[in-house]
PDB file of N, CA, C and O in Angstrom:
ATOM      1  N   SER A1476       5.734  15.527  -1.179  1.00 63.00           N
ATOM      2  CA  SER A1476       5.224  15.628  -2.539  1.00 63.00           C
ATOM      3  C   SER A1476       5.950  16.737  -3.312  1.00 63.00           C
ATOM      4  O   SER A1476       6.005  16.690  -4.528  1.00 63.00           O
ATOM      5  N   TRP A1477       6.511  17.710  -2.609  1.00 73.00           N
ATOM      6  CA  TRP A1477       7.252  18.771  -3.306  1.00 73.00           C
ATOM      7  C   TRP A1477       8.454  18.174  -4.013  1.00 73.00           C
ATOM      8  O   TRP A1477       8.830  18.613  -5.090  1.00 73.00           O
ATOM      9  N   TRP A1478       9.038  17.137  -3.396  1.00 70.00           N
ATOM     10  CA  TRP A1478      10.198  16.495  -3.988  1.00 70.00           C
ATOM     11  C   TRP A1478       9.839  15.869  -5.332  1.00 70.00           C
ATOM     12  O   TRP A1478      10.519  16.070  -6.326  1.00 70.00           O
ATOM     13  N   LEU A1479       8.751  15.108  -5.343  1.00 71.00           N
ATOM     14  CA  LEU A1479       8.335  14.436  -6.573  1.00 71.00           C
ATOM     15  C   LEU A1479       7.971  15.453  -7.645  1.00 71.00           C
ATOM     16  O   LEU A1479       8.391  15.333  -8.796  1.00 71.00           O
ATOM     17  N   ALA A1480       7.239  16.475  -7.277  1.00 75.00           N
ATOM     18  CA  ALA A1480       6.867  17.509  -8.248  1.00 75.00           C
ATOM     19  C   ALA A1480       8.101  18.209  -8.803  1.00 75.00           C
ATOM     20  O   ALA A1480       8.200  18.441 -10.017  1.00 75.00           O
ATOM     21  N   ARG A1481       9.051  18.510  -7.954  1.00 73.00           N
ATOM     22  CA  ARG A1481      10.274  19.199  -8.389  1.00 73.00           C
ATOM     23  C   ARG A1481      11.092  18.332  -9.328  1.00 73.00           C
ATOM     24  O   ARG A1481      11.543  18.787 -10.385  1.00 73.00           O
ATOM     25  N   MET A1482      11.282  17.075  -8.970  1.00 67.00           N
ATOM     26  CA  MET A1482      12.100  16.191  -9.792  1.00 67.00           C
ATOM     27  C   MET A1482      11.437  15.886 -11.134  1.00 67.00           C
ATOM     28  O   MET A1482      12.093  15.884 -12.170  1.00 67.00           O
ATOM     29  N   VAL A1483      10.140  15.634 -11.132  1.00 67.00           N
ATOM     30  CA  VAL A1483       9.445  15.331 -12.383  1.00 67.00           C
ATOM     31  C   VAL A1483       9.407  16.563 -13.280  1.00 67.00           C
ATOM     32  O   VAL A1483       9.651  16.476 -14.481  1.00 67.00           O
ATOM     33  N   ALA A1484       9.134  17.735 -12.701  1.00 73.00           N
ATOM     34  CA  ALA A1484       9.096  18.963 -13.506  1.00 73.00           C
ATOM     35  C   ALA A1484      10.457  19.252 -14.124  1.00 73.00           C
ATOM     36  O   ALA A1484      10.555  19.607 -15.304  1.00 73.00           O
ATOM     37  N   ALA A1485      11.507  19.088 -13.362  1.00 68.00           N
ATOM     38  CA  ALA A1485      12.853  19.318 -13.891  1.00 68.00           C
ATOM     39  C   ALA A1485      13.160  18.317 -14.997  1.00 68.00           C
ATOM     40  O   ALA A1485      13.730  18.675 -16.036  1.00 68.00           O
ATOM     41  N   GLY A1486      12.768  17.075 -14.805  1.00 64.00           N
ATOM     42  CA  GLY A1486      12.998  16.059 -15.813  1.00 64.00           C
ATOM     43  C   GLY A1486      12.244  16.324 -17.089  1.00 64.00           C
ATOM     44  O   GLY A1486      12.756  16.129 -18.201  1.00 64.00           O
ATOM     45  N   GLU A1487      11.013  16.800 -16.986  1.00 68.00           N
ATOM     46  CA  GLU A1487      10.209  17.109 -18.165  1.00 68.00           C
ATOM     47  C   GLU A1487      10.790  18.281 -18.941  1.00 68.00           C
ATOM     48  O   GLU A1487      10.651  18.356 -20.152  1.00 68.00           O
ATOM     49  N   ARG A1488      11.425  19.181 -18.248  1.00 71.00           N
ATOM     50  CA  ARG A1488      12.035  20.344 -18.911  1.00 71.00           C
ATOM     51  C   ARG A1488      13.436  20.035 -19.420  1.00 71.00           C
ATOM     52  O   ARG A1488      14.068  20.880 -20.046  1.00 71.00           O
ATOM     53  N   GLY A1489      13.931  18.851 -19.094  1.00 67.00           N
ATOM     54  CA  GLY A1489      15.282  18.480 -19.502  1.00 67.00           C
ATOM     55  C   GLY A1489      16.356  19.130 -18.656  1.00 67.00           C
ATOM     56  O   GLY A1489      17.518  19.193 -19.044  1.00 67.00           O
ATOM     57  N   LEU A1490      15.964  19.606 -17.484  1.00 64.00           N
ATOM     58  CA  LEU A1490      16.913  20.247 -16.575  1.00 64.00           C
ATOM     59  C   LEU A1490      17.386  19.241 -15.542  1.00 64.00           C
ATOM     60  O   LEU A1490      16.697  18.286 -15.218  1.00 64.00           O
ATOM     61  N   ALA A1491      18.540  19.458 -15.011  1.00 63.00           N
ATOM     62  CA  ALA A1491      19.065  18.607 -13.947  1.00 63.00           C
ATOM     63  C   ALA A1491      18.844  19.305 -12.611  1.00 63.00           C
ATOM     64  O   ALA A1491      19.497  20.292 -12.308  1.00 63.00           O
ATOM     65  N   ALA A1492      17.892  18.792 -11.846  1.00 63.00           N
ATOM     66  CA  ALA A1492      17.654  19.351 -10.513  1.00 63.00           C
ATOM     67  C   ALA A1492      18.707  18.810  -9.563  1.00 63.00           C
ATOM     68  O   ALA A1492      19.174  17.684  -9.703  1.00 63.00           O
ATOM     69  N   SER A1493      19.088  19.615  -8.605  1.00 71.00           N
ATOM     70  CA  SER A1493      20.055  19.131  -7.622  1.00 71.00           C
ATOM     71  C   SER A1493      19.390  18.059  -6.755  1.00 71.00           C
ATOM     72  O   SER A1493      18.199  18.121  -6.475  1.00 71.00           O
ATOM     73  N   GLU A1494      20.163  17.093  -6.352  1.00 74.00           N
ATOM     74  CA  GLU A1494      19.631  15.986  -5.568  1.00 74.00           C
ATOM     75  C   GLU A1494      19.580  16.347  -4.088  1.00 74.00           C
ATOM     76  O   GLU A1494      20.517  16.920  -3.546  1.00 74.00           O
ATOM     77  N   VAL A1495      18.474  16.008  -3.445  1.00 75.00           N
ATOM     78  CA  VAL A1495      18.349  16.162  -2.005  1.00 75.00           C
ATOM     79  C   VAL A1495      18.985  14.956  -1.336  1.00 75.00           C
ATOM     80  O   VAL A1495      19.631  15.069  -0.307  1.00 75.00           O
ATOM     81  N   SER A1496      18.818  13.791  -1.943  1.00 77.00           N
ATOM     82  CA  SER A1496      19.478  12.582  -1.456  1.00 77.00           C
ATOM     83  C   SER A1496      20.042  11.816  -2.651  1.00 77.00           C
ATOM     84  O   SER A1496      19.544  11.953  -3.772  1.00 77.00           O
ATOM     85  N   PRO A1497      21.078  11.029  -2.433  1.00 83.00           N
ATOM     86  CA  PRO A1497      21.724  10.311  -3.536  1.00 83.00           C
ATOM     87  C   PRO A1497      20.758   9.372  -4.262  1.00 83.00           C
ATOM     88  O   PRO A1497      19.927   8.716  -3.637  1.00 83.00           O
ATOM     89  N   GLY A1498      20.864   9.334  -5.578  1.00 81.00           N
ATOM     90  CA  GLY A1498      20.062   8.423  -6.385  1.00 81.00           C
ATOM     91  C   GLY A1498      18.789   8.993  -6.946  1.00 81.00           C
ATOM     92  O   GLY A1498      18.068   8.318  -7.682  1.00 81.00           O
ATOM     93  N   GLU A1499      18.464  10.247  -6.619  1.00 76.00           N
ATOM     94  CA  GLU A1499      17.224  10.841  -7.100  1.00 76.00           C
ATOM     95  C   GLU A1499      17.186  10.950  -8.621  1.00 76.00           C
ATOM     96  O   GLU A1499      16.156  10.663  -9.236  1.00 76.00           O
ATOM     97  N   LYS A1500      18.274  11.353  -9.206  1.00 76.00           N
ATOM     98  CA  LYS A1500      18.289  11.535 -10.664  1.00 76.00           C
ATOM     99  C   LYS A1500      18.032  10.214 -11.375  1.00 76.00           C
ATOM    100  O   LYS A1500      17.295  10.174 -12.361  1.00 76.00           O
ATOM    101  N   GLN A1501      18.601   9.147 -10.868  1.00 81.00           N
ATOM    102  CA  GLN A1501      18.381   7.838 -11.474  1.00 81.00           C
ATOM    103  C   GLN A1501      16.922   7.409 -11.323  1.00 81.00           C
ATOM    104  O   GLN A1501      16.341   6.837 -12.248  1.00 81.00           O
ATOM    105  N   LEU A1502      16.323   7.690 -10.163  1.00 76.00           N
ATOM    106  CA  LEU A1502      14.926   7.345  -9.947  1.00 76.00           C
ATOM    107  C   LEU A1502      14.026   8.100 -10.913  1.00 76.00           C
ATOM    108  O   LEU A1502      13.133   7.520 -11.529  1.00 76.00           O
ATOM    109  N   VAL A1503      14.264   9.382 -11.078  1.00 75.00           N
ATOM    110  CA  VAL A1503      13.446  10.179 -11.994  1.00 75.00           C
ATOM    111  C   VAL A1503      13.634   9.692 -13.429  1.00 75.00           C
ATOM    112  O   VAL A1503      12.664   9.594 -14.195  1.00 75.00           O
ATOM    113  N   ALA A1504      14.868   9.361 -13.804  1.00 77.00           N
ATOM    114  CA  ALA A1504      15.111   8.843 -15.158  1.00 77.00           C
ATOM    115  C   ALA A1504      14.341   7.539 -15.369  1.00 77.00           C
ATOM    116  O   ALA A1504      13.747   7.330 -16.436  1.00 77.00           O
ATOM    117  N   ARG A1505      14.320   6.674 -14.352  1.00 78.00           N
ATOM    118  CA  ARG A1505      13.556   5.429 -14.455  1.00 78.00           C
ATOM    119  C   ARG A1505      12.068   5.707 -14.574  1.00 78.00           C
ATOM    120  O   ARG A1505      11.364   5.067 -15.362  1.00 78.00           O
ATOM    121  N   MET A1506      11.579   6.662 -13.792  1.00 76.00           N
ATOM    122  CA  MET A1506      10.153   6.993 -13.849  1.00 76.00           C
ATOM    123  C   MET A1506       9.773   7.538 -15.223  1.00 76.00           C
ATOM    124  O   MET A1506       8.740   7.172 -15.773  1.00 76.00           O
ATOM    125  N   ARG A1507      10.608   8.390 -15.770  1.00 78.00           N
ATOM    126  CA  ARG A1507      10.312   8.981 -17.078  1.00 78.00           C
ATOM    127  C   ARG A1507      10.312   7.934 -18.177  1.00 78.00           C
ATOM    128  O   ARG A1507       9.509   7.998 -19.096  1.00 78.00           O
ATOM    129  N   SER A1508      11.209   6.962 -18.096  1.00 81.00           N
ATOM    130  CA  SER A1508      11.279   5.964 -19.155  1.00 81.00           C
ATOM    131  C   SER A1508      10.225   4.868 -18.985  1.00 81.00           C
ATOM    132  O   SER A1508       9.792   4.281 -19.966  1.00 81.00           O
ATOM    133  N   ALA A1509       9.793   4.597 -17.760  1.00 82.00           N
ATOM    134  CA  ALA A1509       8.866   3.490 -17.503  1.00 82.00           C
ATOM    135  C   ALA A1509       7.401   3.902 -17.488  1.00 82.00           C
ATOM    136  O   ALA A1509       6.532   3.078 -17.763  1.00 82.00           O
ATOM    137  N   ALA A1510       7.127   5.148 -17.158  1.00 81.00           N
ATOM    138  CA  ALA A1510       5.734   5.565 -16.971  1.00 81.00           C
ATOM    139  C   ALA A1510       5.441   6.857 -17.725  1.00 81.00           C
ATOM    140  O   ALA A1510       6.253   7.776 -17.707  1.00 81.00           O
ATOM    141  N   PRO A1511       4.277   6.926 -18.373  1.00 82.00           N
ATOM    142  CA  PRO A1511       3.899   8.166 -19.057  1.00 82.00           C
ATOM    143  C   PRO A1511       3.624   9.287 -18.049  1.00 82.00           C
ATOM    144  O   PRO A1511       3.456   9.040 -16.849  1.00 82.00           O
ATOM    145  N   ALA A1512       3.573  10.488 -18.553  1.00 78.00           N
ATOM    146  CA  ALA A1512       3.351  11.653 -17.685  1.00 78.00           C
ATOM    147  C   ALA A1512       2.068  11.524 -16.876  1.00 78.00           C
ATOM    148  O   ALA A1512       2.022  11.923 -15.713  1.00 78.00           O
ATOM    149  N   ALA A1513       1.030  10.943 -17.460  1.00 83.00           N
ATOM    150  CA  ALA A1513      -0.238  10.780 -16.740  1.00 83.00           C
ATOM    151  C   ALA A1513      -0.062   9.893 -15.507  1.00 83.00           C
ATOM    152  O   ALA A1513      -0.631  10.171 -14.449  1.00 83.00           O
ATOM    153  N   ALA A1514       0.726   8.834 -15.629  1.00 85.00           N
ATOM    154  CA  ALA A1514       0.963   7.944 -14.482  1.00 85.00           C
ATOM    155  C   ALA A1514       1.764   8.661 -13.405  1.00 85.00           C
ATOM    156  O   ALA A1514       1.509   8.490 -12.210  1.00 85.00           O
ATOM    157  N   ARG A1515       2.734   9.467 -13.820  1.00 82.00           N
ATOM    158  CA  ARG A1515       3.523  10.216 -12.837  1.00 82.00           C
ATOM    159  C   ARG A1515       2.654  11.250 -12.135  1.00 82.00           C
ATOM    160  O   ARG A1515       2.761  11.443 -10.924  1.00 82.00           O
ATOM    161  N   ALA A1516       1.764  11.884 -12.876  1.00 83.00           N
ATOM    162  CA  ALA A1516       0.849  12.865 -12.274  1.00 83.00           C
ATOM    163  C   ALA A1516      -0.118  12.171 -11.309  1.00 83.00           C
ATOM    164  O   ALA A1516      -0.425  12.704 -10.236  1.00 83.00           O
ATOM    165  N   GLU A1517      -0.567  10.983 -11.669  1.00 88.00           N
ATOM    166  CA  GLU A1517      -1.459  10.227 -10.790  1.00 88.00           C
ATOM    167  C   GLU A1517      -0.746   9.843  -9.492  1.00 88.00           C
ATOM    168  O   GLU A1517      -1.328   9.908  -8.405  1.00 88.00           O
ATOM    169  N   THR A1518       0.513   9.469  -9.598  1.00 88.00           N
ATOM    170  CA  THR A1518       1.301   9.148  -8.407  1.00 88.00           C
ATOM    171  C   THR A1518       1.435  10.365  -7.508  1.00 88.00           C
ATOM    172  O   THR A1518       1.259  10.286  -6.294  1.00 88.00           O
ATOM    173  N   TRP A1519       1.733  11.509  -8.103  1.00 86.00           N
ATOM    174  CA  TRP A1519       1.866  12.753  -7.340  1.00 86.00           C
ATOM    175  C   TRP A1519       0.553  13.077  -6.625  1.00 86.00           C
ATOM    176  O   TRP A1519       0.540  13.420  -5.436  1.00 86.00           O
ATOM    177  N   THR A1520      -0.577  12.931  -7.329  1.00 90.00           N
ATOM    178  CA  THR A1520      -1.888  13.204  -6.734  1.00 90.00           C
ATOM    179  C   THR A1520      -2.174  12.236  -5.584  1.00 90.00           C
ATOM    180  O   THR A1520      -2.628  12.646  -4.514  1.00 90.00           O
ATOM    181  N   ALA A1521      -1.889  10.960  -5.798  1.00 93.00           N
ATOM    182  CA  ALA A1521      -2.142   9.960  -4.760  1.00 93.00           C
ATOM    183  C   ALA A1521      -1.313  10.234  -3.510  1.00 93.00           C
ATOM    184  O   ALA A1521      -1.802  10.100  -2.384  1.00 93.00           O
ATOM    185  N   ILE A1522      -0.071  10.637  -3.706  1.00 91.00           N
ATOM    186  CA  ILE A1522       0.795  10.931  -2.567  1.00 91.00           C
ATOM    187  C   ILE A1522       0.292  12.163  -1.814  1.00 91.00           C
ATOM    188  O   ILE A1522       0.277  12.184  -0.581  1.00 91.00           O
ATOM    189  N   ASN A1523      -0.133  13.179  -2.541  1.00 91.00           N
ATOM    190  CA  ASN A1523      -0.691  14.371  -1.879  1.00 91.00           C
ATOM    191  C   ASN A1523      -1.940  14.025  -1.081  1.00 91.00           C
ATOM    192  O   ASN A1523      -2.128  14.510   0.045  1.00 91.00           O
ATOM    193  N   GLN A1524      -2.807  13.206  -1.658  1.00 94.00           N
ATOM    194  CA  GLN A1524      -4.030  12.817  -0.957  1.00 94.00           C
ATOM    195  C   GLN A1524      -3.717  11.999   0.289  1.00 94.00           C
ATOM    196  O   GLN A1524      -4.331  12.202   1.341  1.00 94.00           O
ATOM    197  N   LEU A1525      -2.768  11.090   0.171  1.00 95.00           N
ATOM    198  CA  LEU A1525      -2.385  10.281   1.326  1.00 95.00           C
ATOM    199  C   LEU A1525      -1.790  11.153   2.429  1.00 95.00           C
ATOM    200  O   LEU A1525      -2.096  10.967   3.611  1.00 95.00           O
ATOM    201  N   ALA A1526      -0.965  12.114   2.063  1.00 93.00           N
ATOM    202  CA  ALA A1526      -0.381  13.018   3.059  1.00 93.00           C
ATOM    203  C   ALA A1526      -1.471  13.816   3.772  1.00 93.00           C
ATOM    204  O   ALA A1526      -1.433  13.971   5.003  1.00 93.00           O
ATOM    205  N   ALA A1527      -2.442  14.293   3.020  1.00 94.00           N
ATOM    206  CA  ALA A1527      -3.535  15.055   3.624  1.00 94.00           C
ATOM    207  C   ALA A1527      -4.366  14.177   4.563  1.00 94.00           C
ATOM    208  O   ALA A1527      -4.727  14.609   5.671  1.00 94.00           O
ATOM    209  N   ARG A1528      -4.666  12.950   4.134  1.00 95.00           N
ATOM    210  CA  ARG A1528      -5.432  12.030   4.989  1.00 95.00           C
ATOM    211  C   ARG A1528      -4.637  11.670   6.239  1.00 95.00           C
ATOM    212  O   ARG A1528      -5.193  11.573   7.332  1.00 95.00           O
ATOM    213  N   THR A1529      -3.353  11.452   6.077  1.00 95.00           N
ATOM    214  CA  THR A1529      -2.510  11.086   7.218  1.00 95.00           C
ATOM    215  C   THR A1529      -2.530  12.181   8.273  1.00 95.00           C
ATOM    216  O   THR A1529      -2.696  11.906   9.460  1.00 95.00           O
ATOM    217  N   ASP A1530      -2.385  13.420   7.832  1.00 92.00           N
ATOM    218  CA  ASP A1530      -2.421  14.541   8.777  1.00 92.00           C
ATOM    219  C   ASP A1530      -3.818  14.752   9.335  1.00 92.00           C
ATOM    220  O   ASP A1530      -3.988  14.949  10.539  1.00 92.00           O
ATOM    221  N   GLY A1531      -4.812  14.735   8.460  1.00 93.00           N
ATOM    222  CA  GLY A1531      -6.181  15.026   8.875  1.00 93.00           C
ATOM    223  C   GLY A1531      -6.775  13.999   9.818  1.00 93.00           C
ATOM    224  O   GLY A1531      -7.554  14.339  10.712  1.00 93.00           O
ATOM    225  N   LEU A1532      -6.416  12.730   9.624  1.00 93.00           N
ATOM    226  CA  LEU A1532      -6.983  11.663  10.443  1.00 93.00           C
ATOM    227  C   LEU A1532      -6.004  11.132  11.483  1.00 93.00           C
ATOM    228  O   LEU A1532      -6.291  10.150  12.165  1.00 93.00           O
ATOM    229  N   ASN A1533      -4.858  11.781  11.576  1.00 90.00           N
ATOM    230  CA  ASN A1533      -3.821  11.386  12.532  1.00 90.00           C
ATOM    231  C   ASN A1533      -3.434   9.911  12.363  1.00 90.00           C
ATOM    232  O   ASN A1533      -3.372   9.147  13.322  1.00 90.00           O
ATOM    233  N   LEU A1534      -3.182   9.527  11.105  1.00 92.00           N
ATOM    234  CA  LEU A1534      -2.794   8.156  10.794  1.00 92.00           C
ATOM    235  C   LEU A1534      -1.307   7.957  11.056  1.00 92.00           C
ATOM    236  O   LEU A1534      -0.561   8.908  11.264  1.00 92.00           O
ATOM    237  N   ASP A1535      -0.879   6.709  11.012  1.00 93.00           N
ATOM    238  CA  ASP A1535       0.513   6.341  11.244  1.00 93.00           C
ATOM    239  C   ASP A1535       1.395   6.907  10.130  1.00 93.00           C
ATOM    240  O   ASP A1535       1.292   6.503   8.974  1.00 93.00           O
ATOM    241  N   LYS A1536       2.254   7.844  10.475  1.00 94.00           N
ATOM    242  CA  LYS A1536       3.097   8.515   9.480  1.00 94.00           C
ATOM    243  C   LYS A1536       4.129   7.576   8.866  1.00 94.00           C
ATOM    244  O   LYS A1536       4.439   7.681   7.686  1.00 94.00           O
ATOM    245  N   LYS A1537       4.646   6.648   9.646  1.00 94.00           N
ATOM    246  CA  LYS A1537       5.628   5.703   9.108  1.00 94.00           C
ATOM    247  C   LYS A1537       5.002   4.825   8.033  1.00 94.00           C
ATOM    248  O   LYS A1537       5.589   4.598   6.986  1.00 94.00           O
ATOM    249  N   ARG A1538       3.825   4.344   8.298  1.00 95.00           N
ATOM    250  CA  ARG A1538       3.144   3.500   7.317  1.00 95.00           C
ATOM    251  C   ARG A1538       2.813   4.288   6.054  1.00 95.00           C
ATOM    252  O   ARG A1538       2.970   3.791   4.944  1.00 95.00           O
ATOM    253  N   SER A1539       2.366   5.515   6.227  1.00 94.00           N
ATOM    254  CA  SER A1539       2.050   6.350   5.071  1.00 94.00           C
ATOM    255  C   SER A1539       3.294   6.637   4.234  1.00 94.00           C
ATOM    256  O   SER A1539       3.252   6.609   3.005  1.00 94.00           O
ATOM    257  N   LEU A1540       4.414   6.887   4.903  1.00 93.00           N
ATOM    258  CA  LEU A1540       5.665   7.137   4.195  1.00 93.00           C
ATOM    259  C   LEU A1540       6.089   5.907   3.391  1.00 93.00           C
ATOM    260  O   LEU A1540       6.524   6.021   2.246  1.00 93.00           O
ATOM    261  N   MET A1541       5.950   4.731   3.979  1.00 95.00           N
ATOM    262  CA  MET A1541       6.285   3.497   3.266  1.00 95.00           C
ATOM    263  C   MET A1541       5.357   3.295   2.066  1.00 95.00           C
ATOM    264  O   MET A1541       5.801   2.860   1.001  1.00 95.00           O
ATOM    265  N   THR A1542       4.079   3.610   2.230  1.00 94.00           N
ATOM    266  CA  THR A1542       3.132   3.500   1.125  1.00 94.00           C
ATOM    267  C   THR A1542       3.517   4.457   0.000  1.00 94.00           C
ATOM    268  O   THR A1542       3.464   4.099  -1.180  1.00 94.00           O
ATOM    269  N   MET A1543       3.932   5.663   0.368  1.00 91.00           N
ATOM    270  CA  MET A1543       4.371   6.629  -0.637  1.00 91.00           C
ATOM    271  C   MET A1543       5.607   6.120  -1.387  1.00 91.00           C
ATOM    272  O   MET A1543       5.677   6.223  -2.615  1.00 91.00           O
ATOM    273  N   ALA A1544       6.559   5.577  -0.639  1.00 90.00           N
ATOM    274  CA  ALA A1544       7.775   5.055  -1.268  1.00 90.00           C
ATOM    275  C   ALA A1544       7.452   3.898  -2.207  1.00 90.00           C
ATOM    276  O   ALA A1544       8.003   3.806  -3.311  1.00 90.00           O
ATOM    277  N   MET A1545       6.549   3.024  -1.799  1.00 92.00           N
ATOM    278  CA  MET A1545       6.154   1.906  -2.663  1.00 92.00           C
ATOM    279  C   MET A1545       5.454   2.404  -3.921  1.00 92.00           C
ATOM    280  O   MET A1545       5.651   1.856  -5.007  1.00 92.00           O
ATOM    281  N   ARG A1546       4.661   3.443  -3.777  1.00 91.00           N
ATOM    282  CA  ARG A1546       3.960   4.010  -4.935  1.00 91.00           C
ATOM    283  C   ARG A1546       4.958   4.607  -5.925  1.00 91.00           C
ATOM    284  O   ARG A1546       4.839   4.418  -7.140  1.00 91.00           O
ATOM    285  N   ILE A1547       5.940   5.331  -5.420  1.00 86.00           N
ATOM    286  CA  ILE A1547       6.963   5.916  -6.288  1.00 86.00           C
ATOM    287  C   ILE A1547       7.755   4.820  -6.989  1.00 86.00           C
ATOM    288  O   ILE A1547       7.995   4.886  -8.194  1.00 86.00           O
ATOM    289  N   GLU A1548       8.144   3.786  -6.258  1.00 86.00           N
ATOM    290  CA  GLU A1548       8.910   2.695  -6.847  1.00 86.00           C
ATOM    291  C   GLU A1548       8.090   1.953  -7.895  1.00 86.00           C
ATOM    292  O   GLU A1548       8.592   1.592  -8.954  1.00 86.00           O
ATOM    293  N   ALA A1549       6.810   1.729  -7.634  1.00 89.00           N
ATOM    294  CA  ALA A1549       5.942   1.059  -8.603  1.00 89.00           C
ATOM    295  C   ALA A1549       5.848   1.889  -9.890  1.00 89.00           C
ATOM    296  O   ALA A1549       5.899   1.339 -10.991  1.00 89.00           O
ATOM    297  N   THR A1550       5.745   3.186  -9.761  1.00 86.00           N
ATOM    298  CA  THR A1550       5.691   4.056 -10.934  1.00 86.00           C
ATOM    299  C   THR A1550       7.016   3.990 -11.688  1.00 86.00           C
ATOM    300  O   THR A1550       7.021   3.922 -12.917  1.00 86.00           O
ATOM    301  N   ALA A1551       8.120   3.987 -10.965  1.00 82.00           N
ATOM    302  CA  ALA A1551       9.434   3.913 -11.603  1.00 82.00           C
ATOM    303  C   ALA A1551       9.634   2.591 -12.335  1.00 82.00           C
ATOM    304  O   ALA A1551      10.402   2.519 -13.285  1.00 82.00           O
ATOM    305  N   GLN A1552       8.944   1.543 -11.892  1.00 85.00           N
ATOM    306  CA  GLN A1552       9.041   0.247 -12.547  1.00 85.00           C
ATOM    307  C   GLN A1552       7.998   0.069 -13.644  1.00 85.00           C
ATOM    308  O   GLN A1552       7.947  -0.963 -14.291  1.00 85.00           O
ATOM    309  N   GLY A1553       7.131   1.054 -13.801  1.00 83.00           N
ATOM    310  CA  GLY A1553       6.128   1.008 -14.861  1.00 83.00           C
ATOM    311  C   GLY A1553       4.937   0.121 -14.538  1.00 83.00           C
ATOM    312  O   GLY A1553       4.255  -0.354 -15.427  1.00 83.00           O
ATOM    313  N   ARG A1554       4.665  -0.086 -13.256  1.00 81.00           N
ATOM    314  CA  ARG A1554       3.507  -0.881 -12.876  1.00 81.00           C
ATOM    315  C   ARG A1554       2.622  -0.060 -11.959  1.00 81.00           C
ATOM    316  O   ARG A1554       3.077   0.804 -11.227  1.00 81.00           O
ATOM    317  N   ALA A1555       1.340  -0.353 -12.028  1.00 67.00           N
ATOM    318  CA  ALA A1555       0.361   0.383 -11.219  1.00 67.00           C
ATOM    319  C   ALA A1555       0.322  -0.177  -9.808  1.00 67.00           C
ATOM    320  O   ALA A1555       0.492  -1.375  -9.591  1.00 67.00           O
ATOM    321  N   LEU A1556       0.108   0.687  -8.858  1.00 64.00           N
ATOM    322  CA  LEU A1556      -0.073   0.292  -7.470  1.00 64.00           C
ATOM    323  C   LEU A1556      -1.407   0.843  -7.011  1.00 64.00           C
ATOM    324  O   LEU A1556      -1.632   2.048  -7.066  1.00 64.00           O
ATOM    325  N   ILE A1557      -2.261  -0.019  -6.584  1.00 57.00           N
ATOM    326  CA  ILE A1557      -3.604   0.405  -6.190  1.00 57.00           C
ATOM    327  C   ILE A1557      -3.665   0.576  -4.698  1.00 57.00           C
ATOM    328  O   ILE A1557      -3.091  -0.090  -3.934  1.00 57.00           O
TER     329      ILE A1557
END
């Protein structure tokens, strides 16, 4: 979740954050153009909650990671993921 917070915050400030992996800047640009700040904040909150539940309940980390990736992609495409 630190990654998403860092990239979105840098994008909102108009700064170019360095990429941890290739394609991050394009993903953030897509998220900013497709989804309002409230949707991006909701995605960040959902990912944090899922991470906490995954650790707290010893859930499958691979599945949780895939769910997080799908949530980020859905936000970047401007559609809600429930």
